[in-house]
Amino acid sequence: MQDSSATNRRTFLKQVAGISAFYIVPRHVLGRGFTAPSDQVSIGFIGLGKQAAGLRGRFLQNEARVIAVCDVYQPKVAAFAEAVNKHYADKGNVGTYAGCERYDDYRTLLNNKGIDAVVIATPDHWHSPIAIAAAKAGKDIYCEKPLSLTVKEGRDMVNATRQYKRVFQTGNMQRSWKEFRQAVELVRNGYIGQVKTINVNVGGPPRAFDLVAEPVPAGLNWDAWLGPNTIERPYNNVLDPDLTAKFWGQWRDIRDFGGGGMTDWGAHMFDIAQWGLDMDNSGPTSLTPGKDGKGLVYQYANGVQMHHTPVDGKQFCQFIGTEGEVKVARGELITTPASLKDKVIGANEKHVYFSDNHYKDFLDAIKSRKPPICDVEVGHRTASVCNIGNIAYLLGRPLRWNPNTEQFDGDAEANKLLSRPMRTKWTA
């Protein structure tokens, strides 16, 4: 005997396919196991390099509805959009999907009223203008780490997010990983006693621009790639490699576009240090570079010293207390005493925000309108630790930092480096 509800559902879907590609299909018609478009968050991607490809998979796995993409390099737009379209075609629900829209200017994408949120995976020098414009356009925001190229841009992103009441998730996804959550809860609950020292192993600061000029590839708007930067630089393929390149773009190594290893892995491991110290709304109070520019010591008001001393091997964050140690890296948690590694934190002890899926956490926050695990303020404070560290390395002398005013005490030269001039052609 034929199931009449299944027959009705098939008939309805055929009718929908012929009426409109964007017809909203009710959940009861789709049946169990289906997510209706009306329940999905519609997303636009801005910046379509290798990082964005990984994020695309994560958001599609979590039932986000990717409807638009944008990049200044047109072959990447085409490839990314085709991958999204293939995903929906393979799922067999193309009747409710009109195809991924393609843009070459983020401002045009933001004018698309059907987009609920954007994923920003551009080079760092583009983060703040796009995020601020997205907030103004009423879009919620997922922005890759590090949040901003300068401290002022980070604060501007926080202000815009609050002014326009947007949900903002920073891509510090380690906060949604169990080994980092366990490390932080051990520290916060005093299992290693009073924290005295933190060691963070990540790369060093960026270098000045030193690349030779190469021909700009067809389909790349190089002026738009440079975007808000006021200093014109020539194209070189290591900055924005084509689709056949096996390596990731190395723009972050150049001071014009990123913060080197300090902001690359630093945005992950300094973030865990800040989290463990419960400093998500604050930061260190002084910085002292080591001899010959090797290493850096941050001092917090509570007496904790955080050492940036790059060594070979895995990136990690290590907390050293009066009664033990916790060292955490990706997929690795080492404790002293060893028994702490598997310590179950009790129900009545201190617990941090729980998330085991950074992308679903963002999508859930959009629906609940509550802050996600790595809110814009959190991302800003972590990026600030990285950025002021780079300033200390660049100037090569001790600095006093006020985390409340977000200014260096009595140092006009250092304060000038907290922001940068930007041309309005791509930011207005």
Tab-separated table of C-alpha atoms in Angstrom:
chain	number	residue	atom	x	y	z
A	1	MET	CA	0.000	0.000	0.000
A	2	GLN	CA	1.491	3.386	-1.014
A	3	ASP	CA	2.271	5.981	1.658
A	4	SER	CA	-0.032	8.905	0.815
A	5	SER	CA	2.101	11.420	2.752
A	6	ALA	CA	5.198	10.425	0.759
A	7	THR	CA	3.244	10.743	-2.488
A	8	ASN	CA	1.989	14.191	-1.503
A	9	ARG	CA	5.487	15.269	-0.591
A	10	ARG	CA	6.920	14.196	-3.964
A	11	THR	CA	4.090	15.935	-5.790
A	12	PHE	CA	4.579	19.114	-3.776
A	13	LEU	CA	8.335	19.205	-4.436
A	14	LYS	CA	7.787	18.810	-8.175
A	15	GLN	CA	5.305	21.686	-8.105
A	16	VAL	CA	7.712	23.852	-6.109
A	17	ALA	CA	10.529	23.228	-8.552
A	18	GLY	CA	8.362	24.570	-11.345
A	19	ILE	CA	7.144	27.635	-9.458
A	20	SER	CA	10.169	29.287	-7.925
A	21	ALA	CA	13.735	28.422	-7.094
A	22	PHE	CA	13.436	30.266	-3.785
A	23	TYR	CA	10.088	28.887	-2.674
A	24	ILE	CA	10.146	28.239	1.077
A	25	VAL	CA	9.288	24.594	1.679
A	26	PRO	CA	7.581	23.908	5.037
A	27	ARG	CA	9.273	21.376	7.329
A	28	HIS	CA	6.138	19.172	7.550
A	29	VAL	CA	6.185	18.682	3.785
A	30	LEU	CA	9.855	17.780	3.627
A	31	GLY	CA	9.418	15.231	6.390
A	32	ARG	CA	11.835	14.070	9.034
A	33	GLY	CA	15.553	14.380	8.356
A	34	PHE	CA	15.149	17.479	6.201
A	35	THR	CA	15.966	21.062	7.148
A	36	ALA	CA	13.579	23.527	5.564
A	37	PRO	CA	15.154	26.634	3.982
A	38	SER	CA	13.027	28.736	6.322
A	39	ASP	CA	14.988	27.200	9.232
A	40	GLN	CA	18.388	27.817	7.664
A	41	VAL	CA	20.723	30.788	7.945
A	42	SER	CA	21.548	32.225	4.517
A	43	ILE	CA	25.230	33.029	4.217
A	44	GLY	CA	27.489	34.964	1.872
A	45	PHE	CA	31.236	34.268	1.731
A	46	ILE	CA	33.694	37.135	1.233
A	47	GLY	CA	37.265	36.049	0.443
A	48	LEU	CA	37.572	32.654	-1.232
A	49	GLY	CA	41.047	31.260	-0.599
A	50	LYS	CA	42.017	27.946	0.983
A	51	GLN	CA	40.724	28.939	4.420
A	52	ALA	CA	37.331	29.787	2.951
A	53	ALA	CA	37.167	26.384	1.255
A	54	GLY	CA	37.509	24.701	4.638
A	55	LEU	CA	34.910	26.994	6.166
A	56	ARG	CA	32.550	26.277	3.290
A	57	GLY	CA	32.578	22.594	4.213
A	58	ARG	CA	32.023	23.332	7.892
A	59	PHE	CA	29.049	25.599	7.333
A	60	LEU	CA	27.437	23.341	4.742
A	61	GLN	CA	27.798	20.393	7.134
A	62	ASN	CA	25.888	22.431	9.700
A	63	GLU	CA	22.988	23.182	7.328
A	64	ALA	CA	23.847	26.801	6.576
A	65	ARG	CA	22.437	27.946	3.247
A	66	VAL	CA	25.297	29.419	1.189
A	67	ILE	CA	23.693	31.660	-1.423
A	68	ALA	CA	26.423	34.134	-2.440
A	69	VAL	CA	30.196	34.428	-2.759
A	70	CYS	CA	32.608	37.267	-3.447
A	71	ASP	CA	36.285	37.646	-4.283
A	72	VAL	CA	38.458	40.006	-6.317
A	73	TYR	CA	39.952	37.015	-8.188
A	74	GLN	CA	37.269	35.741	-10.565
A	75	PRO	CA	38.542	32.163	-11.118
A	76	LYS	CA	38.191	31.654	-7.366
A	77	VAL	CA	34.627	32.977	-7.455
A	78	ALA	CA	33.700	30.550	-10.218
A	79	ALA	CA	35.325	27.533	-8.548
A	80	PHE	CA	33.837	28.294	-5.138
A	81	ALA	CA	30.334	28.851	-6.493
A	82	GLU	CA	30.513	25.643	-8.506
A	83	ALA	CA	31.539	23.698	-5.405
A	84	VAL	CA	28.548	25.108	-3.506
A	85	ASN	CA	26.166	24.319	-6.363
A	86	LYS	CA	27.522	20.763	-6.563
A	87	HIS	CA	26.890	20.295	-2.844
A	88	TYR	CA	23.206	21.122	-3.238
A	89	ALA	CA	22.875	19.137	-6.452
A	90	ASP	CA	24.367	16.080	-4.732
A	91	LYS	CA	21.831	16.513	-1.911
A	92	GLY	CA	19.048	16.420	-4.475
A	93	ASN	CA	17.290	19.621	-3.373
A	94	VAL	CA	18.122	21.884	-6.300
A	95	GLY	CA	14.432	22.593	-6.698
A	96	THR	CA	14.618	24.917	-3.705
A	97	TYR	CA	17.968	26.474	-4.595
A	98	ALA	CA	18.571	29.047	-7.310
A	99	GLY	CA	22.333	28.648	-7.425
A	100	CYS	CA	25.148	30.524	-5.718
A	101	GLU	CA	25.275	34.193	-6.687
A	102	ARG	CA	28.684	35.583	-7.689
A	103	TYR	CA	30.101	38.994	-6.810
A	104	ASP	CA	33.362	40.874	-7.307
A	105	ASP	CA	32.635	43.678	-4.807
A	106	TYR	CA	31.688	42.947	-1.188
A	107	ARG	CA	29.494	46.057	-1.048
A	108	THR	CA	27.216	44.675	-3.743
A	109	LEU	CA	26.966	41.358	-1.909
A	110	LEU	CA	25.987	43.186	1.284
A	111	ASN	CA	23.090	44.786	-0.582
A	112	ASN	CA	21.574	41.327	-1.081
A	113	LYS	CA	18.602	41.331	1.301
A	114	GLY	CA	18.416	37.540	1.280
A	115	ILE	CA	21.719	37.186	3.119
A	116	ASP	CA	21.491	36.818	6.907
A	117	ALA	CA	25.204	36.565	7.695
A	118	VAL	CA	28.615	36.779	6.075
A	119	VAL	CA	31.783	34.756	6.486
A	120	ILE	CA	34.842	36.977	6.086
A	121	ALA	CA	37.974	35.052	5.101
A	122	THR	CA	39.941	37.781	3.343
A	123	PRO	CA	43.520	38.798	4.183
A	124	ASP	CA	43.668	40.619	7.516
A	125	HIS	CA	44.059	44.122	6.091
A	126	TRP	CA	40.494	43.831	4.752
A	127	HIS	CA	38.753	42.530	7.900
A	128	SER	CA	37.646	45.740	9.560
A	129	PRO	CA	36.186	47.620	6.554
A	130	ILE	CA	34.148	44.602	5.475
A	131	ALA	CA	32.977	43.685	8.983
A	132	ILE	CA	31.910	47.244	9.783
A	133	ALA	CA	30.043	47.538	6.479
A	134	ALA	CA	28.385	44.171	7.128
A	135	ALA	CA	27.197	45.316	10.554
A	136	LYS	CA	25.744	48.475	9.022
A	137	ALA	CA	23.998	46.346	6.398
A	138	GLY	CA	22.319	44.292	9.124
A	139	LYS	CA	24.332	41.120	8.581
A	140	ASP	CA	25.648	38.873	11.334
A	141	ILE	CA	29.348	38.154	11.014
A	142	TYR	CA	31.808	35.280	11.207
A	143	CYS	CA	35.301	36.722	10.746
A	144	GLU	CA	38.522	34.789	10.556
A	145	LYS	CA	41.258	35.350	13.101
A	146	PRO	CA	43.163	37.483	13.849
A	147	LEU	CA	40.273	39.891	14.112
A	148	SER	CA	42.093	43.006	12.918
A	149	LEU	CA	45.349	44.394	11.577
A	150	THR	CA	45.459	47.172	14.194
A	151	VAL	CA	44.068	47.742	17.680
A	152	LYS	CA	41.910	50.677	16.582
A	153	GLU	CA	40.316	48.660	13.799
A	154	GLY	CA	39.438	45.948	16.296
A	155	ARG	CA	37.761	48.433	18.615
A	156	ASP	CA	35.885	49.921	15.655
A	157	MET	CA	34.594	46.438	14.814
A	158	VAL	CA	33.382	45.963	18.386
A	159	ASN	CA	31.639	49.348	18.344
A	160	ALA	CA	29.902	48.663	15.029
A	161	THR	CA	28.780	45.228	16.201
A	162	ARG	CA	27.236	46.709	19.336
A	163	GLN	CA	25.706	49.726	17.573
A	164	TYR	CA	23.907	47.614	14.986
A	165	LYS	CA	23.135	44.742	17.398
A	166	ARG	CA	24.828	42.037	15.366
A	167	VAL	CA	26.010	38.555	16.311
A	168	PHE	CA	29.751	38.227	15.722
A	169	GLN	CA	31.853	35.078	15.954
A	170	THR	CA	35.654	35.277	15.661
A	171	GLY	CA	37.281	32.228	14.060
A	172	ASN	CA	39.290	31.227	17.146
A	173	MET	CA	37.871	27.727	16.900
A	174	GLN	CA	40.198	26.231	19.525
A	175	ARG	CA	37.698	27.497	22.116
A	176	SER	CA	35.343	24.842	20.770
A	177	TRP	CA	37.911	22.033	21.179
A	178	LYS	CA	37.858	19.817	24.245
A	179	GLU	CA	41.603	19.818	25.093
A	180	PHE	CA	41.671	23.614	25.274
A	181	ARG	CA	38.467	23.798	27.295
A	182	GLN	CA	39.846	21.205	29.738
A	183	ALA	CA	43.131	23.105	30.067
A	184	VAL	CA	41.372	26.372	30.817
A	185	GLU	CA	38.977	24.844	33.353
A	186	LEU	CA	41.888	23.172	35.171
A	187	VAL	CA	43.635	26.545	35.406
A	188	ARG	CA	40.555	28.496	36.407
A	189	ASN	CA	39.691	26.011	39.160
A	190	GLY	CA	43.132	26.258	40.725
A	191	TYR	CA	44.328	22.719	40.015
A	192	ILE	CA	47.857	24.012	39.336
A	193	GLY	CA	47.713	26.527	42.162
A	194	GLN	CA	48.342	30.191	41.447
A	195	VAL	CA	49.441	30.836	37.871
A	196	LYS	CA	52.860	32.492	37.775
A	197	THR	CA	54.085	32.078	34.215
A	198	ILE	CA	52.651	31.346	30.773
A	199	ASN	CA	54.777	30.223	27.838
A	200	VAL	CA	53.372	30.715	24.345
A	201	ASN	CA	55.131	29.132	21.392
A	202	VAL	CA	54.188	30.782	18.107
A	203	GLY	CA	56.115	32.465	15.295
A	204	GLY	CA	57.539	35.957	15.303
A	205	PRO	CA	56.608	39.339	13.822
A	206	PRO	CA	56.112	40.108	10.112
A	207	ARG	CA	58.725	41.557	7.781
A	208	ALA	CA	58.741	44.613	5.541
A	209	PHE	CA	57.589	44.195	1.941
A	210	ASP	CA	60.403	42.624	-0.097
A	211	LEU	CA	58.710	40.851	-3.015
A	212	VAL	CA	59.472	41.377	-6.690
A	213	ALA	CA	56.797	42.531	-9.116
A	214	GLU	CA	55.095	39.899	-11.272
A	215	PRO	CA	52.405	40.194	-13.956
A	216	VAL	CA	48.892	40.408	-12.541
A	217	PRO	CA	46.947	37.290	-13.570
A	218	ALA	CA	43.828	37.549	-15.701
A	219	GLY	CA	40.700	37.922	-13.622
A	220	LEU	CA	42.390	39.493	-10.592
A	221	ASN	CA	41.534	43.058	-9.554
A	222	TRP	CA	44.822	43.852	-7.816
A	223	ASP	CA	43.751	47.336	-6.766
A	224	ALA	CA	40.775	45.823	-4.976
A	225	TRP	CA	43.004	43.180	-3.348
A	226	LEU	CA	45.155	45.971	-1.901
A	227	GLY	CA	41.901	47.641	-0.899
A	228	PRO	CA	42.203	50.042	2.037
A	229	ASN	CA	46.012	50.070	2.040
A	230	THR	CA	47.411	53.480	1.175
A	231	ILE	CA	50.825	52.171	0.053
A	232	GLU	CA	50.673	50.597	-3.391
A	233	ARG	CA	52.488	47.282	-3.704
A	234	PRO	CA	53.111	45.184	-6.827
A	235	TYR	CA	51.513	41.795	-7.324
A	236	ASN	CA	53.459	38.678	-6.414
A	237	ASN	CA	51.936	35.210	-6.554
A	238	VAL	CA	52.880	34.336	-2.970
A	239	LEU	CA	50.370	36.963	-1.834
A	240	ASP	CA	47.383	35.626	-3.770
A	241	PRO	CA	48.253	32.310	-5.431
A	242	ASP	CA	46.095	30.890	-8.206
A	243	LEU	CA	43.898	27.816	-7.879
A	244	THR	CA	46.661	25.407	-8.915
A	245	ALA	CA	49.075	26.489	-6.166
A	246	LYS	CA	49.802	23.906	-3.468
A	247	PHE	CA	50.807	26.524	-0.894
A	248	TRP	CA	48.689	28.949	1.121
A	249	GLY	CA	48.934	32.679	0.446
A	250	GLN	CA	51.810	34.134	2.468
A	251	TRP	CA	50.518	37.693	2.743
A	252	ARG	CA	50.477	37.453	6.553
A	253	ASP	CA	54.291	37.402	6.575
A	254	ILE	CA	54.291	40.959	5.169
A	255	ARG	CA	53.656	43.856	7.570
A	256	ASP	CA	51.353	45.652	5.109
A	257	PHE	CA	48.845	42.819	5.167
A	258	GLY	CA	49.281	40.802	8.369
A	259	GLY	CA	51.090	40.293	11.648
A	260	GLY	CA	53.353	37.322	10.946
A	261	GLY	CA	53.377	34.302	13.227
A	262	MET	CA	52.477	36.585	16.134
A	263	THR	CA	48.970	37.029	14.768
A	264	ASP	CA	48.695	33.804	12.788
A	265	TRP	CA	49.177	31.128	15.455
A	266	GLY	CA	49.350	33.815	18.111
A	267	ALA	CA	45.665	34.546	17.612
A	268	HIS	CA	45.079	30.936	18.675
A	269	MET	CA	47.570	30.428	21.512
A	270	PHE	CA	47.554	33.896	23.085
A	271	ASP	CA	43.775	33.469	22.978
A	272	ILE	CA	43.996	30.402	25.207
A	273	ALA	CA	46.258	32.312	27.603
A	274	GLN	CA	43.734	35.153	27.809
A	275	TRP	CA	40.914	32.647	28.306
A	276	GLY	CA	42.739	30.800	31.070
A	277	LEU	CA	43.464	34.059	32.903
A	278	ASP	CA	39.847	35.236	32.510
A	279	MET	CA	41.090	38.297	30.637
A	280	ASP	CA	38.572	38.347	27.789
A	281	ASN	CA	37.772	41.989	28.574
A	282	SER	CA	41.291	43.114	29.379
A	283	GLY	CA	44.934	42.333	28.683
A	284	PRO	CA	48.544	42.761	29.823
A	285	THR	CA	49.940	46.004	31.243
A	286	SER	CA	53.531	45.974	29.959
A	287	LEU	CA	55.750	44.414	27.308
A	288	THR	CA	59.525	43.949	27.348
A	289	PRO	CA	61.437	42.642	24.318
A	290	GLY	CA	64.351	40.294	24.973
A	291	LYS	CA	67.978	40.957	24.106
A	292	ASP	CA	68.697	41.352	20.385
A	293	GLY	CA	64.950	41.337	19.715
A	294	LYS	CA	64.596	37.676	20.661
A	295	GLY	CA	61.540	36.871	22.720
A	296	LEU	CA	59.041	39.069	24.500
A	297	VAL	CA	57.672	39.199	28.042
A	298	TYR	CA	54.152	40.415	28.774
A	299	GLN	CA	53.253	41.382	32.335
A	300	TYR	CA	49.683	41.316	33.681
A	301	ALA	CA	48.449	43.447	36.580
A	302	ASN	CA	47.960	40.286	38.654
A	303	GLY	CA	51.685	39.523	38.451
A	304	VAL	CA	51.513	36.803	35.793
A	305	GLN	CA	54.276	36.892	33.187
A	306	MET	CA	53.597	35.599	29.680
A	307	HIS	CA	56.668	34.700	27.629
A	308	HIS	CA	56.775	34.611	23.865
A	309	THR	CA	59.886	32.526	23.177
A	310	PRO	CA	59.567	30.696	19.846
A	311	VAL	CA	61.040	27.184	19.808
A	312	ASP	CA	60.934	24.387	17.252
A	313	GLY	CA	57.958	22.060	17.261
A	314	LYS	CA	54.263	22.371	17.936
A	315	GLN	CA	52.597	25.644	18.775
A	316	PHE	CA	51.400	25.533	22.365
A	317	CYS	CA	50.252	27.431	25.437
A	318	GLN	CA	51.748	26.387	28.779
A	319	PHE	CA	50.472	27.498	32.187
A	320	ILE	CA	52.922	27.137	35.087
A	321	GLY	CA	51.511	27.439	38.585
A	322	THR	CA	52.675	27.028	42.154
A	323	GLU	CA	51.380	23.450	42.282
A	324	GLY	CA	51.565	22.133	38.734
A	325	GLU	CA	51.557	22.763	34.993
A	326	VAL	CA	49.192	22.531	32.057
A	327	LYS	CA	50.568	22.476	28.511
A	328	VAL	CA	48.069	22.358	25.661
A	329	ALA	CA	48.474	22.070	21.905
A	330	ARG	CA	46.180	20.800	19.195
A	331	GLY	CA	45.311	17.217	20.013
A	332	GLU	CA	47.592	17.228	23.042
A	333	LEU	CA	47.211	17.971	26.741
A	334	ILE	CA	50.160	17.412	29.103
A	335	THR	CA	49.727	18.055	32.819
A	336	THR	CA	51.784	17.946	36.011
A	337	PRO	CA	50.658	15.996	37.888
A	338	ALA	CA	49.704	13.676	35.018
A	339	SER	CA	46.380	12.763	36.652
A	340	LEU	CA	45.042	16.262	35.957
A	341	LYS	CA	44.699	15.501	32.258
A	342	ASP	CA	41.613	13.359	32.845
A	343	LYS	CA	40.265	15.274	35.830
A	344	VAL	CA	36.494	15.607	35.672
A	345	ILE	CA	35.492	19.152	36.526
A	346	GLY	CA	32.620	18.989	38.999
A	347	ALA	CA	29.188	20.424	38.418
A	348	ASN	CA	29.697	23.019	41.152
A	349	GLU	CA	33.132	24.106	39.903
A	350	LYS	CA	33.971	26.854	37.415
A	351	HIS	CA	32.999	26.100	33.843
A	352	VAL	CA	33.637	28.150	30.730
A	353	TYR	CA	31.187	28.553	27.847
A	354	PHE	CA	30.642	25.117	26.304
A	355	SER	CA	30.865	24.682	22.563
A	356	ASP	CA	32.028	21.622	20.667
A	357	ASN	CA	31.174	23.031	17.219
A	358	HIS	CA	32.374	26.564	16.463
A	359	TYR	CA	30.243	26.928	13.337
A	360	LYS	CA	27.008	25.561	14.744
A	361	ASP	CA	27.576	27.763	17.803
A	362	PHE	CA	27.567	30.801	15.500
A	363	LEU	CA	24.442	29.662	13.654
A	364	ASP	CA	22.673	28.962	16.957
A	365	ALA	CA	23.657	32.401	18.252
A	366	ILE	CA	22.123	34.016	15.177
A	367	LYS	CA	18.819	32.378	16.045
A	368	SER	CA	18.988	33.055	19.800
A	369	ARG	CA	20.580	36.547	19.454
A	370	LYS	CA	22.960	35.666	22.292
A	371	PRO	CA	26.751	36.149	22.095
A	372	PRO	CA	28.632	33.124	20.706
A	373	ILE	CA	31.675	31.564	22.345
A	374	CYS	CA	34.169	33.904	20.652
A	375	ASP	CA	32.333	37.220	20.529
A	376	VAL	CA	33.882	40.227	18.796
A	377	GLU	CA	35.216	41.659	22.090
A	378	VAL	CA	37.019	38.388	22.783
A	379	GLY	CA	38.530	38.357	19.309
A	380	HIS	CA	39.530	41.992	19.638
A	381	ARG	CA	41.293	41.509	22.962
A	382	THR	CA	43.239	38.524	21.664
A	383	ALA	CA	44.223	40.339	18.461
A	384	SER	CA	45.313	43.310	20.593
A	385	VAL	CA	47.748	41.115	22.542
A	386	CYS	CA	49.259	40.022	19.226
A	387	ASN	CA	49.313	43.507	17.707
A	388	ILE	CA	50.907	45.302	20.659
A	389	GLY	CA	53.489	42.524	20.765
A	390	ASN	CA	54.406	43.297	17.169
A	391	ILE	CA	54.726	46.978	18.063
A	392	ALA	CA	57.115	46.115	20.902
A	393	TYR	CA	59.192	44.004	18.522
A	394	LEU	CA	59.222	46.773	15.908
A	395	LEU	CA	60.295	49.494	18.347
A	396	GLY	CA	62.618	47.221	20.285
A	397	ARG	CA	61.966	48.709	23.707
A	398	PRO	CA	59.727	48.220	26.767
A	399	LEU	CA	56.181	49.567	26.562
A	400	ARG	CA	53.488	50.196	29.153
A	401	TRP	CA	50.001	49.265	28.010
A	402	ASN	CA	46.685	50.401	29.459
A	403	PRO	CA	44.036	47.777	28.558
A	404	ASN	CA	41.243	50.126	29.681
A	405	THR	CA	42.124	53.043	27.412
A	406	GLU	CA	43.827	50.812	24.829
A	407	GLN	CA	46.729	53.213	24.644
A	408	PHE	CA	50.423	53.039	25.510
A	409	ASP	CA	51.301	55.210	28.487
A	410	GLY	CA	53.327	58.270	27.510
A	411	ASP	CA	54.507	56.949	24.147
A	412	ALA	CA	53.291	58.870	21.103
A	413	GLU	CA	55.435	56.833	18.700
A	414	ALA	CA	53.933	53.556	19.862
A	415	ASN	CA	50.399	54.959	19.927
A	416	LYS	CA	50.720	56.039	16.313
A	417	LEU	CA	51.132	52.370	15.390
A	418	LEU	CA	47.769	51.438	16.940
A	419	SER	CA	46.030	52.550	13.741
A	420	ARG	CA	46.863	53.079	10.069
A	421	PRO	CA	45.741	55.443	7.335
A	422	MET	CA	43.225	53.884	4.953
A	423	ARG	CA	42.024	55.066	1.576
A	424	THR	CA	38.281	55.465	1.359
A	425	LYS	CA	37.927	54.207	-2.225
A	426	TRP	CA	37.270	50.682	-0.968
A	427	THR	CA	35.907	51.463	2.479
A	428	ALA	CA	33.192	54.069	1.870
